[in-house]
XYZ file of C-alpha atoms in Angstrom:
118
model
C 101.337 111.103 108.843
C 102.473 114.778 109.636
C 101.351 117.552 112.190
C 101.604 121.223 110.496
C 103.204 123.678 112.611
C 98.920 125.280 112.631
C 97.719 121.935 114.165
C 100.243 122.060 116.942
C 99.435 125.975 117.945
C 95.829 124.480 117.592
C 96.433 121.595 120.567
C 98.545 124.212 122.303
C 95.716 126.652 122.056
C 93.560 124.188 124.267
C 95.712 123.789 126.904
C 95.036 125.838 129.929
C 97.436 128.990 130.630
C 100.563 127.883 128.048
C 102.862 130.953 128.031
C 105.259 130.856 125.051
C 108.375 132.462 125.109
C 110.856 133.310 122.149
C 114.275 132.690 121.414
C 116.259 133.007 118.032
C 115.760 129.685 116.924
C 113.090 128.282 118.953
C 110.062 128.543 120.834
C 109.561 127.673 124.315
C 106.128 126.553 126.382
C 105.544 126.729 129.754
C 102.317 126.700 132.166
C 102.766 129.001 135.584
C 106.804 129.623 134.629
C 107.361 125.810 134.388
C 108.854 124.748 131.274
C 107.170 121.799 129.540
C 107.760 121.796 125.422
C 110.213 123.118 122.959
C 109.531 123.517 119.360
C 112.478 124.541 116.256
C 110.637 125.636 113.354
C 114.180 125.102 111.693
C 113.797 120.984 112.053
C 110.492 120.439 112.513
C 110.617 119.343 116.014
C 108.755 119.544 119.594
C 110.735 118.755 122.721
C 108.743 117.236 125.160
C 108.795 116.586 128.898
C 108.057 113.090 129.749
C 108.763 110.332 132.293
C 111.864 108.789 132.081
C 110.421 105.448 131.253
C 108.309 107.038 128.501
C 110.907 108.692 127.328
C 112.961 105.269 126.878
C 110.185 103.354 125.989
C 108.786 106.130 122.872
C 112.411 105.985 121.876
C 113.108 102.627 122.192
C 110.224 101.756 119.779
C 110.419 104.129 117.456
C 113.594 106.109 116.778
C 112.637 107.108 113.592
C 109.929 109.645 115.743
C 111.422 110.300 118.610
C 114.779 111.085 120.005
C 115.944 111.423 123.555
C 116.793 115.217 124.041
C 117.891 115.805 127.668
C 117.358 114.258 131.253
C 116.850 116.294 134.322
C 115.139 116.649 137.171
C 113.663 113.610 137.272
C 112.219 113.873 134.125
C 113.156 112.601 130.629
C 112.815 114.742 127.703
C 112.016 113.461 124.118
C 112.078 114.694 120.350
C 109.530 114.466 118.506
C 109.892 115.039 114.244
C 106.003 116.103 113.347
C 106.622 114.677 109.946
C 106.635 111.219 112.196
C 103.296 111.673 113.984
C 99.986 111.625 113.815
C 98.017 114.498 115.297
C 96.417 112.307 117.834
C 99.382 110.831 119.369
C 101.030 114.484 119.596
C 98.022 115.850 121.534
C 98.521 112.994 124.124
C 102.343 113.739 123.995
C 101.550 117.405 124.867
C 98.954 116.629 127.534
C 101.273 114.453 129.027
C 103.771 117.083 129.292
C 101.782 119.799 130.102
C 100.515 117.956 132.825
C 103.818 117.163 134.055
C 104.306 120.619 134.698
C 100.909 121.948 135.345
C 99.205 122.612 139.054
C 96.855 119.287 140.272
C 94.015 122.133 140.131
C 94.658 123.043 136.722
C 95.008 119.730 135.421
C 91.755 119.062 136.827
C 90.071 121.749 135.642
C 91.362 120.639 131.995
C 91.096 116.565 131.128
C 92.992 114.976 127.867
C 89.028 115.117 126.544
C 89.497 119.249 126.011
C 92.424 118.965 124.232
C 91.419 115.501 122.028
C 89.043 117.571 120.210
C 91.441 119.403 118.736
């Protein structure tokens, strides 16, 4: 159980309008200049917007996946080690947080089903 670093671009690449932005040491993914994933090729690891209870609750059952990163907002944040996870649960992970961030419009125009193809 392991995403490569080409299967994640490939379930970003689905998503409508992602803009990714460099840094040094990571890469950062937002959709209309709000900010909804992370990812440090250094560790292996996305940083993901969720809901608070899904944050608690994904770390809570399995802290050998996921890790809580940040709070704020309103919103919980959670790492995610793609050595961990299985492509599938990733790509609702990233829909999730995508969506999170995403116009009602453009979340309509793109259901889970386009990116669970991947």
């Amino acid at each position: 159980m392991t995403v490569t670093v080409r299967k994640l671009e490939s379930l970003l690449g689905r998503l409508a309008e992602v803009q990714r932005s460099e840094a040094r040491d990571y890469s950062s993914f937002s959709v209309r200049g709000k900010r909804f994933g992370y990812f440090w090729p250094r560790t292996r690891t996305v940083g993901l917007k969720q809901e608070i209870s899904e944050q608690l609750a994904l770390v809570a059952e399995r802290p050998d996946v996921f890790e809580v990163q940040f709070t704020a907002g309103g919103f919980g944040w959670v790492v995610v080690y793609l050595d961990k996870i299985d492509a599938d649960e990733l790509a609702e992970l990233l829909y999730e947080a995508w969506r999170l961030s995403a116009p009602d419009e453009l979340v309509e125009e793109t259901p889970f089903t386009k990116i669970a193809r991947a």
